[in-house]
Short mmCIF file of C-alpha atoms in Angstrom, two decimals:
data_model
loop_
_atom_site.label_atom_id
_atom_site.label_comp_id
_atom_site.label_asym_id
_atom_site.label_seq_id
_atom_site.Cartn_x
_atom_site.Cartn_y
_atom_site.Cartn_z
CA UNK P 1 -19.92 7.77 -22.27
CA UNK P 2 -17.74 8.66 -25.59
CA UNK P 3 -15.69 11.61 -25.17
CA UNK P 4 -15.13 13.97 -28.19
CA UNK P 5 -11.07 14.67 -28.11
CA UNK P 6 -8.29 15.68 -30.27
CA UNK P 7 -4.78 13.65 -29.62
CA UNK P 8 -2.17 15.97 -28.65
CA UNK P 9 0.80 14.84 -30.75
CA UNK P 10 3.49 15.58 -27.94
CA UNK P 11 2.27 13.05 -25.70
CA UNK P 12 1.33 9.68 -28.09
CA UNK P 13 4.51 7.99 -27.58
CA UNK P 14 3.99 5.75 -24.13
CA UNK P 15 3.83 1.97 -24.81
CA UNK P 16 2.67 -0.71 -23.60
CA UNK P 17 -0.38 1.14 -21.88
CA UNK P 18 -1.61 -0.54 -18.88
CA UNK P 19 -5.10 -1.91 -20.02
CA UNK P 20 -8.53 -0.26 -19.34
CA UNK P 21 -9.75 -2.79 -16.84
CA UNK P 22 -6.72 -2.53 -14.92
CA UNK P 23 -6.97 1.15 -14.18
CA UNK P 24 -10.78 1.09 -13.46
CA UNK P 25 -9.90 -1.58 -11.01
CA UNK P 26 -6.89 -1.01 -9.37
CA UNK P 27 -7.59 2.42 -7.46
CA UNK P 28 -6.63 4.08 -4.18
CA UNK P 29 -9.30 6.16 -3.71
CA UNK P 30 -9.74 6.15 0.31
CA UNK P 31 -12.86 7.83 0.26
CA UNK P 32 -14.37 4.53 -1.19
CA UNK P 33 -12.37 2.38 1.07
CA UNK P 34 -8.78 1.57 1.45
CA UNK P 35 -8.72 -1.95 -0.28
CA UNK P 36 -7.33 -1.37 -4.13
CA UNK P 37 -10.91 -3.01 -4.98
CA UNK P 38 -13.22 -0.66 -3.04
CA UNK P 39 -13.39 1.99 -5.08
CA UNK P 40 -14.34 -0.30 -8.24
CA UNK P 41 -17.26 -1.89 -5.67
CA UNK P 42 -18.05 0.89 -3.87
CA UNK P 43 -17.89 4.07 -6.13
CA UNK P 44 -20.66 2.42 -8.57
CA UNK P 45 -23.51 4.66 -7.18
CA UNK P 46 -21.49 7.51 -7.26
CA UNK P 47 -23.63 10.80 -8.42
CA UNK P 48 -21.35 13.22 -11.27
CA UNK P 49 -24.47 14.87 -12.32
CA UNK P 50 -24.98 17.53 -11.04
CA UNK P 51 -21.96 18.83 -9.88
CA UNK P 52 -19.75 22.04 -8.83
CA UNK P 53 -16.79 23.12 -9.66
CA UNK P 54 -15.48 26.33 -7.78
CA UNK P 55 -12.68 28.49 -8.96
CA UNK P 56 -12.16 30.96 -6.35
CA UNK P 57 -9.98 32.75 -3.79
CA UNK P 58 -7.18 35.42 -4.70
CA UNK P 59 -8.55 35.43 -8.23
CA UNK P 60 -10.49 38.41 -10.16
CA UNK P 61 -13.46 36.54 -11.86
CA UNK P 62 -14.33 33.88 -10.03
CA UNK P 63 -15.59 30.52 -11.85
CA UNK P 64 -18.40 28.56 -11.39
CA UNK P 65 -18.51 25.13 -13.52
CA UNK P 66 -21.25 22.90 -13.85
CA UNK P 67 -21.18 19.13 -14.95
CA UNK P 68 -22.19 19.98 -18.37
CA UNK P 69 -19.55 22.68 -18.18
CA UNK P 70 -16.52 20.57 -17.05
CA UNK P 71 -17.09 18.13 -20.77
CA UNK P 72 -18.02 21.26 -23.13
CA UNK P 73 -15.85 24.51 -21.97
CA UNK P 74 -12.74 23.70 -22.82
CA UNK P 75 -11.32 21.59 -25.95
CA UNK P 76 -10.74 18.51 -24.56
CA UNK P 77 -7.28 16.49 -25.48
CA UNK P 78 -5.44 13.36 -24.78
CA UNK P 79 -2.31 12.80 -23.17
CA UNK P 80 -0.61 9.53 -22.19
CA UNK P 81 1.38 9.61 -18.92
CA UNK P 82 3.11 7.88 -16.80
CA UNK P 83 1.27 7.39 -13.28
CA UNK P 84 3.82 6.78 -10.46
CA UNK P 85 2.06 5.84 -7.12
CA UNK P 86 3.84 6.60 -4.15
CA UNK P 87 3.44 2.92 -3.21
CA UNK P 88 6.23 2.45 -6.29
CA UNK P 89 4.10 1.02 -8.96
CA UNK P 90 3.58 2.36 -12.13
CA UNK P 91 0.83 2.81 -15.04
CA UNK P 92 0.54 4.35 -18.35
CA UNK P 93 -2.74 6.01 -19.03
CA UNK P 94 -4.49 7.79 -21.74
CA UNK P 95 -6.02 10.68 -20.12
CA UNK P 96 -8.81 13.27 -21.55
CA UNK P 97 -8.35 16.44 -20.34
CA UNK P 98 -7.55 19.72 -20.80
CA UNK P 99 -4.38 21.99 -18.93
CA UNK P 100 -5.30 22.93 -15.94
CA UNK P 101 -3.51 26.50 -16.25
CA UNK P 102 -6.09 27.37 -19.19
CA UNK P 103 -8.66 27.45 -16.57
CA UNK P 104 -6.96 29.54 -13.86
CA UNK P 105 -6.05 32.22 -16.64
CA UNK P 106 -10.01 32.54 -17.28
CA UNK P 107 -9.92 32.90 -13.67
CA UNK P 108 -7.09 35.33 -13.81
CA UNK P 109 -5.07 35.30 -10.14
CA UNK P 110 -4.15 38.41 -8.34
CA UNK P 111 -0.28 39.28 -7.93
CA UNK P 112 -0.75 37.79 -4.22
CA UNK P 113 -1.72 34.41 -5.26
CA UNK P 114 1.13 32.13 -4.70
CA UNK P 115 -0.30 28.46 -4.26
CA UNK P 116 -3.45 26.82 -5.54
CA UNK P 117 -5.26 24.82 -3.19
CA UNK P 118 -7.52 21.52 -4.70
CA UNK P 119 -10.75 20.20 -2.31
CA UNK P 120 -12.43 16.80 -3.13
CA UNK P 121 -16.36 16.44 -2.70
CA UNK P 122 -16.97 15.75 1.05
CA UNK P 123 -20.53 13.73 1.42
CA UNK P 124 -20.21 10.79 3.96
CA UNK P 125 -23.91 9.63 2.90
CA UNK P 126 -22.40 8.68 -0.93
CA UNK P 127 -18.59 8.11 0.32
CA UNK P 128 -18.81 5.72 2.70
CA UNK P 129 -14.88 6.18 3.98
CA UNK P 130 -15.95 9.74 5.13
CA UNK P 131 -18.42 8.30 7.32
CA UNK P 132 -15.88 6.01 9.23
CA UNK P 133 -12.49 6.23 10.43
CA UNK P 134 -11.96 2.45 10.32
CA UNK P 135 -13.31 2.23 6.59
CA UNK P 136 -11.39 5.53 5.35
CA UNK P 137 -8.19 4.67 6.53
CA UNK P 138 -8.16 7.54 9.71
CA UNK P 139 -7.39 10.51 6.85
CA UNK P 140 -8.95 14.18 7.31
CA UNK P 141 -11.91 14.75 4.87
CA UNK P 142 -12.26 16.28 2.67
CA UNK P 143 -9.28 15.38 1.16
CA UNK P 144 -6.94 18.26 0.23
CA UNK P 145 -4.28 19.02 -2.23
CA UNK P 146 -1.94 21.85 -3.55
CA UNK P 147 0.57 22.94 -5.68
CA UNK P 148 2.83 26.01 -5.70
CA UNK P 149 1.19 28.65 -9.00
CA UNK P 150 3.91 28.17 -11.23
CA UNK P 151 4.05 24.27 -10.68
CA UNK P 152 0.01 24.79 -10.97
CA UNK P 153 0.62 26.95 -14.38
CA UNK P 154 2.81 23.87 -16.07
CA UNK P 155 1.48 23.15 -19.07
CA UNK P 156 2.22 19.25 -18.48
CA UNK P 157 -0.80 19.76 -15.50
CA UNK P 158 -3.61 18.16 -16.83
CA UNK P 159 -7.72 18.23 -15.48
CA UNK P 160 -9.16 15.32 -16.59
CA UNK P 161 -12.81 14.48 -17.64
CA UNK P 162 -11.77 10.89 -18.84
CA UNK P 163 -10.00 8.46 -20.21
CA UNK P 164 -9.29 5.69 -22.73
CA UNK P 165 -11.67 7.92 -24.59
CA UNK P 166 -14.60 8.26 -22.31
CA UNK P 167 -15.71 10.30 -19.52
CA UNK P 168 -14.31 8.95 -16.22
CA UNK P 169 -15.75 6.08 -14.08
CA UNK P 170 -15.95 7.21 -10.67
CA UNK P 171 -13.52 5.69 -8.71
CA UNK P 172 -10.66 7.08 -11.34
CA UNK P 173 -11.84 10.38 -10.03
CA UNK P 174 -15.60 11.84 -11.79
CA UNK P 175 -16.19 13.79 -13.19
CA UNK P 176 -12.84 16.05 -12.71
CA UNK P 177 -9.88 15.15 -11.60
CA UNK P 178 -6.16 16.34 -11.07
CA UNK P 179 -3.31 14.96 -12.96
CA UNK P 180 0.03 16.23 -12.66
CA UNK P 181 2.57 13.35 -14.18
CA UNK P 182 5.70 13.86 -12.14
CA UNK P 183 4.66 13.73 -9.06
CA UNK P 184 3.51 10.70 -7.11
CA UNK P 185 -0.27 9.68 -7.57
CA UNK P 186 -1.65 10.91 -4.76
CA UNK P 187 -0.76 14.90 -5.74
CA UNK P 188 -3.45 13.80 -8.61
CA UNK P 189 -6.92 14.91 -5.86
CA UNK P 190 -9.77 13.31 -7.32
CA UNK P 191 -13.80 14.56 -7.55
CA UNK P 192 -12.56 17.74 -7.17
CA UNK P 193 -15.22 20.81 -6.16
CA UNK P 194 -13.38 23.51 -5.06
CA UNK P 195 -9.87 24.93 -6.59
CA UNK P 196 -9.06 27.98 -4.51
CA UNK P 197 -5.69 30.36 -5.14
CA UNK P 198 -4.48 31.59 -1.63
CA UNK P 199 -0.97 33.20 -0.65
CA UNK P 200 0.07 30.36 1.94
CA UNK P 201 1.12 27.13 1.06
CA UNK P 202 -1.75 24.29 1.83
CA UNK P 203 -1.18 21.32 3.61
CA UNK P 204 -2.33 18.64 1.73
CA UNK P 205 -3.94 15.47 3.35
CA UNK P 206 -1.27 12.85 3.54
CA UNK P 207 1.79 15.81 4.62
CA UNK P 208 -0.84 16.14 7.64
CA UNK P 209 -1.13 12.30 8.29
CA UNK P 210 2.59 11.98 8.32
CA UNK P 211 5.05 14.61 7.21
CA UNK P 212 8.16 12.82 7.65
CA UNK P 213 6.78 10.14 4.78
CA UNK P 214 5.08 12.77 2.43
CA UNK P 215 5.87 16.30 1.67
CA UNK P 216 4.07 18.98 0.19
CA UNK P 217 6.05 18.60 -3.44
CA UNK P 218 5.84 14.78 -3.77
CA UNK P 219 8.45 14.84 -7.40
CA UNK P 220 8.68 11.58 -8.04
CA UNK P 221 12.21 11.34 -7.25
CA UNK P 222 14.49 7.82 -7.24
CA UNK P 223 16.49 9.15 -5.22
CA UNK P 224 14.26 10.02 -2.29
CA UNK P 225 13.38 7.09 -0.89
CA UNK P 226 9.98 6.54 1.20
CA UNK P 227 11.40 5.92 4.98
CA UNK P 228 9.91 2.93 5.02
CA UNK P 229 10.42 1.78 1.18
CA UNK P 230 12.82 2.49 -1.57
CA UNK P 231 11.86 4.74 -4.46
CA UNK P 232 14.71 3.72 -7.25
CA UNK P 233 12.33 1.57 -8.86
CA UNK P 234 8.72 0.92 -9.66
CA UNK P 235 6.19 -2.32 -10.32
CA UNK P 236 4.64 -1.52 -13.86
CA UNK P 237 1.48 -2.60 -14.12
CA UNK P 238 0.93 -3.61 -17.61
CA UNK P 239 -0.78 -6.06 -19.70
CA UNK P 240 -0.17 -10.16 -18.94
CA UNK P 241 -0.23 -11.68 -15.77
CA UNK P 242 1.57 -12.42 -12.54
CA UNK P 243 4.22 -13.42 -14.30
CA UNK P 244 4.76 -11.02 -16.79
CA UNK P 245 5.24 -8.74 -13.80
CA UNK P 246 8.11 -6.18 -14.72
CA UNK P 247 10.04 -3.61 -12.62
CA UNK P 248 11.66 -1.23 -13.62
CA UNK P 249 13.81 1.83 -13.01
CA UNK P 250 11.75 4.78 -11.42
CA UNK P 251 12.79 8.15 -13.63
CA UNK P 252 13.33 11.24 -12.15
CA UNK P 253 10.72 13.73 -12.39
CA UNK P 254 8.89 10.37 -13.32
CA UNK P 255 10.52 10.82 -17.15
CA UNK P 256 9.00 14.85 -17.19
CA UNK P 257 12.51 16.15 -16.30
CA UNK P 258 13.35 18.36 -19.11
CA UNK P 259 9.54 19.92 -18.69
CA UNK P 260 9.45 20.82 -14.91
CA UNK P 261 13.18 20.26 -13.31
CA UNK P 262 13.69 23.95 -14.12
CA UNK P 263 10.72 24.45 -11.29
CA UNK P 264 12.91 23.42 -8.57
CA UNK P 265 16.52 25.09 -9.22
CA UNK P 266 18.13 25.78 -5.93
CA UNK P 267 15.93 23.49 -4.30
CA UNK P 268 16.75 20.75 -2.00
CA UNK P 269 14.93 17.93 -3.31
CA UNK P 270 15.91 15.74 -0.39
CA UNK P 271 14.62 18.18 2.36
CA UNK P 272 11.75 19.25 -0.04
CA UNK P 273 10.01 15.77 -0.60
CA UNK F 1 -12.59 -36.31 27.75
CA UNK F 2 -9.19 -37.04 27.19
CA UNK F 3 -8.51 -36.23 23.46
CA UNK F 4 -7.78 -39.90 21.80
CA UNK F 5 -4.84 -40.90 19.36
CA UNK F 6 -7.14 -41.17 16.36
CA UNK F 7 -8.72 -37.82 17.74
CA UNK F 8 -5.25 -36.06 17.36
CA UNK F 9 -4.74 -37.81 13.91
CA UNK F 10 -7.67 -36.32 12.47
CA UNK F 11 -6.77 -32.95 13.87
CA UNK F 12 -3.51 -33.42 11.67
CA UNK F 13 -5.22 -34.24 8.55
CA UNK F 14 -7.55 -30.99 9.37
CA UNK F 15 -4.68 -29.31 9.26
CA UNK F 16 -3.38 -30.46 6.36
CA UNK F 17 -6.33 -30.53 4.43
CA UNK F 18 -6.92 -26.90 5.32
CA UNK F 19 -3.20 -25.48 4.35
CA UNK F 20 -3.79 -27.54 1.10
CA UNK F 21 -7.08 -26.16 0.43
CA UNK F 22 -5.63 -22.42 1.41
CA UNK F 23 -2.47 -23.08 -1.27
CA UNK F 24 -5.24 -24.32 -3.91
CA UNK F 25 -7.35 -21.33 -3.19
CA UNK F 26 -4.41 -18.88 -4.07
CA UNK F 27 -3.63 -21.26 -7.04
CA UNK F 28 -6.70 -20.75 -8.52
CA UNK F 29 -6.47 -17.37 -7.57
CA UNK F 30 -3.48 -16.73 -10.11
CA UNK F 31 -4.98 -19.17 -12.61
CA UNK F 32 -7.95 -16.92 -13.11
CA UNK F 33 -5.85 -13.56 -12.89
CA UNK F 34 -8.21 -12.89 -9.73
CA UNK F 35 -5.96 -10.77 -7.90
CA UNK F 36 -6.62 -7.70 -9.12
CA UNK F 37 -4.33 -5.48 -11.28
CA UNK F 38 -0.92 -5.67 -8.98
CA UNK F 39 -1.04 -9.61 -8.26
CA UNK F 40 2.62 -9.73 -7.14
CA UNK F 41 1.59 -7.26 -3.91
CA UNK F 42 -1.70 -9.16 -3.32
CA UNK F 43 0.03 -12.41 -3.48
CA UNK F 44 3.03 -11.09 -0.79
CA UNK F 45 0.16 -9.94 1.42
CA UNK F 46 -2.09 -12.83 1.14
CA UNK F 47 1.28 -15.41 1.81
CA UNK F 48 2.53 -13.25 4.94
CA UNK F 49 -0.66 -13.13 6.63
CA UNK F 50 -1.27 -16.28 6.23
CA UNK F 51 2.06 -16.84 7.98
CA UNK F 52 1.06 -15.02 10.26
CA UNK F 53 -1.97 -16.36 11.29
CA UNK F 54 -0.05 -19.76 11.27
CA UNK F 55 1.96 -18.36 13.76
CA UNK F 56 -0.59 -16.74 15.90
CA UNK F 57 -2.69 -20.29 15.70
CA UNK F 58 0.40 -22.39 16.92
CA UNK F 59 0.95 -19.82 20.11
CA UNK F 60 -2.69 -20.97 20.78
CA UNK F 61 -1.75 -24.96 21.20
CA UNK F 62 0.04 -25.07 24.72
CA UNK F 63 -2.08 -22.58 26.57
CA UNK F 64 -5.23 -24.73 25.04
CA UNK F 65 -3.48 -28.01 26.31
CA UNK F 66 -2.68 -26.76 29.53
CA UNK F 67 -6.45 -24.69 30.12
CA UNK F 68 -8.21 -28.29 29.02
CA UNK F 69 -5.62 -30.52 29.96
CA UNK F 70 -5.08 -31.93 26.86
CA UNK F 71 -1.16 -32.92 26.55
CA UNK F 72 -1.84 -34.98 23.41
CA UNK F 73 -2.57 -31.42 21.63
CA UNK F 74 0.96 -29.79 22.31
CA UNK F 75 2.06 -32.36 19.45
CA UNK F 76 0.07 -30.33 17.23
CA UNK F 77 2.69 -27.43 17.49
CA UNK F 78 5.04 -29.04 15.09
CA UNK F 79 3.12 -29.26 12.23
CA UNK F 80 1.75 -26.08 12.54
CA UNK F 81 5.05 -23.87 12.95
CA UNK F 82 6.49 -25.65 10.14
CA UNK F 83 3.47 -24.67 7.66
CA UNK F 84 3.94 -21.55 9.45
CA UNK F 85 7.62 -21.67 8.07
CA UNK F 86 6.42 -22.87 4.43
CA UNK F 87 3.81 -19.85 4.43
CA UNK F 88 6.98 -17.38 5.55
CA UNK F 89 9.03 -19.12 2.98
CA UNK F 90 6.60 -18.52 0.01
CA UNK F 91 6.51 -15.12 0.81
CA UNK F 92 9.47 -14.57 0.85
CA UNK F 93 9.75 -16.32 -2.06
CA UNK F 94 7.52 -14.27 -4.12
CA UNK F 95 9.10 -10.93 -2.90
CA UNK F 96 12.18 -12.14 -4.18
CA UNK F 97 11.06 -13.48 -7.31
CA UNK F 98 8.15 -12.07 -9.00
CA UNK F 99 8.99 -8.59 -7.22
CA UNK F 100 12.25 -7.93 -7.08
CA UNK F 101 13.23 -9.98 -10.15
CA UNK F 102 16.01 -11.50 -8.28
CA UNK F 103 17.85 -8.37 -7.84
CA UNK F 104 19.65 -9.63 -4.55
CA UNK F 105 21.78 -6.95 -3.88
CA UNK F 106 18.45 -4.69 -3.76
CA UNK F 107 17.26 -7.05 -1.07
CA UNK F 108 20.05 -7.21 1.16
CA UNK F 109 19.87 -3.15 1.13
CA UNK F 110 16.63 -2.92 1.72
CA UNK F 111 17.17 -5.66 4.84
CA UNK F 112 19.69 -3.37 6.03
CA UNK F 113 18.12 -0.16 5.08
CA UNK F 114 14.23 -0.63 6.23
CA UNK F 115 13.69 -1.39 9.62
CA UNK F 116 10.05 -3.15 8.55
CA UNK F 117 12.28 -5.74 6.24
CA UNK F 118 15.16 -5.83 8.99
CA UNK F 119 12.14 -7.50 11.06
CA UNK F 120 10.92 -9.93 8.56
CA UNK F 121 14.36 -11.08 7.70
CA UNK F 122 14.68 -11.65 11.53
CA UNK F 123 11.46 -13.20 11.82
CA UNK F 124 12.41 -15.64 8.80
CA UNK F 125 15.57 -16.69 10.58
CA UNK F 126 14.08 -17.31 13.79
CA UNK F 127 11.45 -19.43 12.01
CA UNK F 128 14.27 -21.68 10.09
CA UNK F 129 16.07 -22.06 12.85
CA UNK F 130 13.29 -23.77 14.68
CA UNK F 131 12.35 -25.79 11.62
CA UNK F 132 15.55 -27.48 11.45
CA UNK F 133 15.65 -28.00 15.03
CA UNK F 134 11.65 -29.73 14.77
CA UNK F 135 13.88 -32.62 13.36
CA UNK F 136 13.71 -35.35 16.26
CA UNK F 137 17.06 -36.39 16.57
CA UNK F 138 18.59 -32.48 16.85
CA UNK F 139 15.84 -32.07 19.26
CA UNK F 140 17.40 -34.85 21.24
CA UNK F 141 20.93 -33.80 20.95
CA UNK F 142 19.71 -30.01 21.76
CA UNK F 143 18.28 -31.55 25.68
CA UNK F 144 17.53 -27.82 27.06
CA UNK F 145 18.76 -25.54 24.75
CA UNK F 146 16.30 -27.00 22.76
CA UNK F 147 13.30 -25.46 25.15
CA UNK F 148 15.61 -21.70 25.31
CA UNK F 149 15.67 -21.79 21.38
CA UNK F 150 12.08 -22.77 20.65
CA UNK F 151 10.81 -20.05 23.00
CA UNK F 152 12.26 -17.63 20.57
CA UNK F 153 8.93 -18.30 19.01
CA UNK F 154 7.30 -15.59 21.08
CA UNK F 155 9.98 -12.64 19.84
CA UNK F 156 9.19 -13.80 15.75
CA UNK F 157 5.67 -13.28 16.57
CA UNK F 158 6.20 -9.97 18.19
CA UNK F 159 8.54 -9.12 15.51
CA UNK F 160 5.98 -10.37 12.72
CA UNK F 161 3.26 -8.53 14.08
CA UNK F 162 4.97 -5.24 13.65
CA UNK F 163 6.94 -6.14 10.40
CA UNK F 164 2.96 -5.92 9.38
CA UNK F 165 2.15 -3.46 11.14
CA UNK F 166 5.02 -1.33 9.33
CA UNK F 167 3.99 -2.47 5.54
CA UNK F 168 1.14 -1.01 5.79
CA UNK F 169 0.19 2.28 4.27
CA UNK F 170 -1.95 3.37 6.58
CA UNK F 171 -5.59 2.02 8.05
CA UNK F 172 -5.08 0.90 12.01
CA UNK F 173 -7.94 -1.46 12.16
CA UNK F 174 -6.31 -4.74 11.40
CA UNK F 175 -2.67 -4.08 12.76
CA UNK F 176 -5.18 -3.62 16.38
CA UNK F 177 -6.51 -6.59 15.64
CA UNK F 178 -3.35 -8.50 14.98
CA UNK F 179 -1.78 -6.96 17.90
CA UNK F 180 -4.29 -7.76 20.70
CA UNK F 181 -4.34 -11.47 19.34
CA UNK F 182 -0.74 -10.96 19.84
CA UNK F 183 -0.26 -9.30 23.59
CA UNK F 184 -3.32 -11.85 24.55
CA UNK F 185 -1.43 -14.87 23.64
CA UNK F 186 2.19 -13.33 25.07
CA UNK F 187 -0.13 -12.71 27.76
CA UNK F 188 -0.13 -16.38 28.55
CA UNK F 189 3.22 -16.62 29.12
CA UNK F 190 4.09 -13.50 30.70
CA UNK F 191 6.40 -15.51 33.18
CA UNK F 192 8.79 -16.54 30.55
CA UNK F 193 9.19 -12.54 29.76
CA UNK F 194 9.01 -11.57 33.49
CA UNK F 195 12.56 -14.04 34.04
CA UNK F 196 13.80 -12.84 30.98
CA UNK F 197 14.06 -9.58 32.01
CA UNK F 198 15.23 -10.38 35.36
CA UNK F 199 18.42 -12.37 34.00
CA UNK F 200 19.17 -9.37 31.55
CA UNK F 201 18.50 -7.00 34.64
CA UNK F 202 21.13 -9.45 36.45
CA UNK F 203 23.51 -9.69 33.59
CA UNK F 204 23.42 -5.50 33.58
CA UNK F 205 23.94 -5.36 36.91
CA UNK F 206 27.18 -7.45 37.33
#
């Protein structure tokens, strides 16, 4: 349904943007299947209401959000980002959201609290690649995320309730989701329940499938490449047809250099994937 | 029953009819902007699993022909490795084209650089090289080396199954599949490996 939202000015400038249908039907969402497809077919049934949302750990006032919660809490604004998929092709969406660091400051994090720690829904009766290996691709479920505070605390971070002005369909991720532009897609953990602050660093889902492929910082970095594919450049998917196909260069930091490089001084990008 | 002339004539029009129908089914496929929001990728994966399964299918005619005793069938190899070749072709093709925008110097680092391409590429040369030699009068010329080069057949489909096997993200299910097919049909001709090793044991040795 309609989303109420104020444009943020900073972020209006993305064109062309890849079109609605597109992005509600061209998903990896594993949970739903590992075909691009299955989420649109599968995730139809999916239940958003009601739902929980738990902010907890190393934090002094824990949060508990319901559905209702997650639309009306926070002022919700949109953003158009680049998405750059680990599988090197692109999109440009126009997220609703709000910054994820807004929420976490409610939830104000003890001095101890060094990484933040993201949990999607686990239910293998309405996700039907948590009931089988063979349909979920062989990943651990639930499926788990992280980020470092300070990355976490990035204004650029965004939670998202929806896009191309309503709330989200399910298989982009209902009703919350992660979205953190300059790193690859799958950093952005969707259906999220649980966001818990902890002093060690989590190991997120695809880092425990196979390290050597993804790390636990995932920049979107050209040049990094995947071991089995290079990262210097990207398929966009935007509007038109097979043949108006277009690759381009991959940016580094996906394009978000100048907001989140300064994160990573003195680190080795290359050993820090 | 021995498996007539016009029985092995209508086994070739099968076969052409159903590669036909296969290229019209992805044509249509594009026409109606059916393949989802990435075409290019769908269309790569559609044409190299189709080559595969070209190539898998043609590694079924001589054990078939031997098992039923049907030598008529073994003719049906040709026409089958060289769609096999036309599949590999188109997808390479389309890799080239609609995904890497002719950038050619990309593709010959990424040959060179990513051992999944480094087995396609192979795969592709293997396959042209016993295309060209499908032509009668090189197959003449050729007399044995003709029989040593076409059983190169069973390394491309090794190599093809894992240049699969290696583009894929992640998901085991089908790669199993593919493989099994694979080892089952090698399987059948496990002498051919079983002397090959013995002259390269031989050639160490000396």
């Amino acid at each position: 349904s309609e989303l109420i939202h104020t444009k943020n000015s900073r972020f209006q400038s993305l064109t062309p943007l890849t079109p609605e249908d597109k992005i509600l039907q061209y998903n990896n969402f594993y949970e739903f299947g590992t075909g691009k497809g299955d989420p649109f077919s599968f995730a139809q049934q999916f239940k958003v209401d009601p739902w929980q949302l738990v902010i907890d750990g190393l934090v002094d006032k824990p949060i508990t959000l319901n559905y209702e919660e997650l639309l009306t809490r926070f002022a919700i604004e949109e953003r158009l980002y680049r998405m750059r998929c680990v599988e090197a092709w692109s999109m440009n969406i126009p997220w609703l959201g709000f910054s994820l660091a807004t929420l976490l400051k409610m939830a104000s994090p003890k001095s101890n609290a060094k990484y933040v720690r993201f949990e999607t829904l686990e239910d293998p009766k309405q996700m039907r690649g948590q009931s089988s290996r063979f349909i979920g691709g062989g990943l651990d479920y639930p499926y788990v995320e992280g980020l470092r505070l300070d990355e976490a605390m990035n204004p650029l971070v965004l939670l998202s309730v929806g896009l191309y002005g309503k709330t989200l369909a399910p298989q982009n991720g209902a009703p919350i989701r992660l979205v953190v532009p300059w790193k690859y897609g799958f950093k952005s953990i969707k259906s999220i329940v649980k966001i818990t602050l902890t002093d060690k660093a989590p190991v997120n889902t695809w880092q425990k499938i196979a390290a050597n492929e993804y790390g636990f910082f995932a920049n979107v970095n050209p040049q990094v490449d995947h071991p089995r594919w290079s990262q210097a450049s990207e398929r966009f998917i935007g509007p038109g047809n097979l043949f108006a196909a277009s690759r381009k260069p991959t940016l580094p930091f996906n394009g978000y250099q100048e907001e989140v490089a300064s994160l990573y001084k003195g680190l080795d990008l290359t050993r820090y994937y | 029953m021995k498996i007539s002339k016009t029985g092995l004539l209508s086994a070739k029009a099968l076969i052409h009819l159903a590669s036909l129908s296969t290229f019209l089914y992805l044509w249509l496929l594009v026409e109606q902007n059916a393949l989802g929001a990435d075409p290019v990728k769908e269309m790569i994966h559609f044409l190299g699993k189709t080559a595969l399964n070209y190539l898998l299918i043609t590694l079924c005619i001589s054990p078939l022909a031997r098992r039923f005793k049907q030598p008529l069938l073994i003719q049906l190899r040709r026409v089958l490795g060289l769609y096999c070749f036309f599949w590999a072709c188109l997808h390479l093709l389309v890799f080239i084209w609609l995904d890497l925008n002719w950038e050619v110097t990309l593709f010959a680092e990424e040959v060179v650089k990513r051992p999944y391409m480094t087995l396609g590429a192979l795969t592709w040369v293997i396959l042209l090289a016993l295309s060209i030699t499908s032509i009668n009068v090189i197959r003449r010329r050729m007399k044995r080396a003709w029989l040593t080069l076409h059983r190169t057949i069973y390394w491309a489909v090794l190599l093809a199954t894992i240049h699969y096997y290696w583009s894929v993200k992640s998901g085991l299910i089908e790669p199993i599949i593919y493989f099994a097919i694979c080892f089952t049909l090698l399987a059948q001709r496990k002498d051919y490996f079983k002397s090959f090793l013995k002259h390269y044991a031989k050639k160490k040795s000396v």
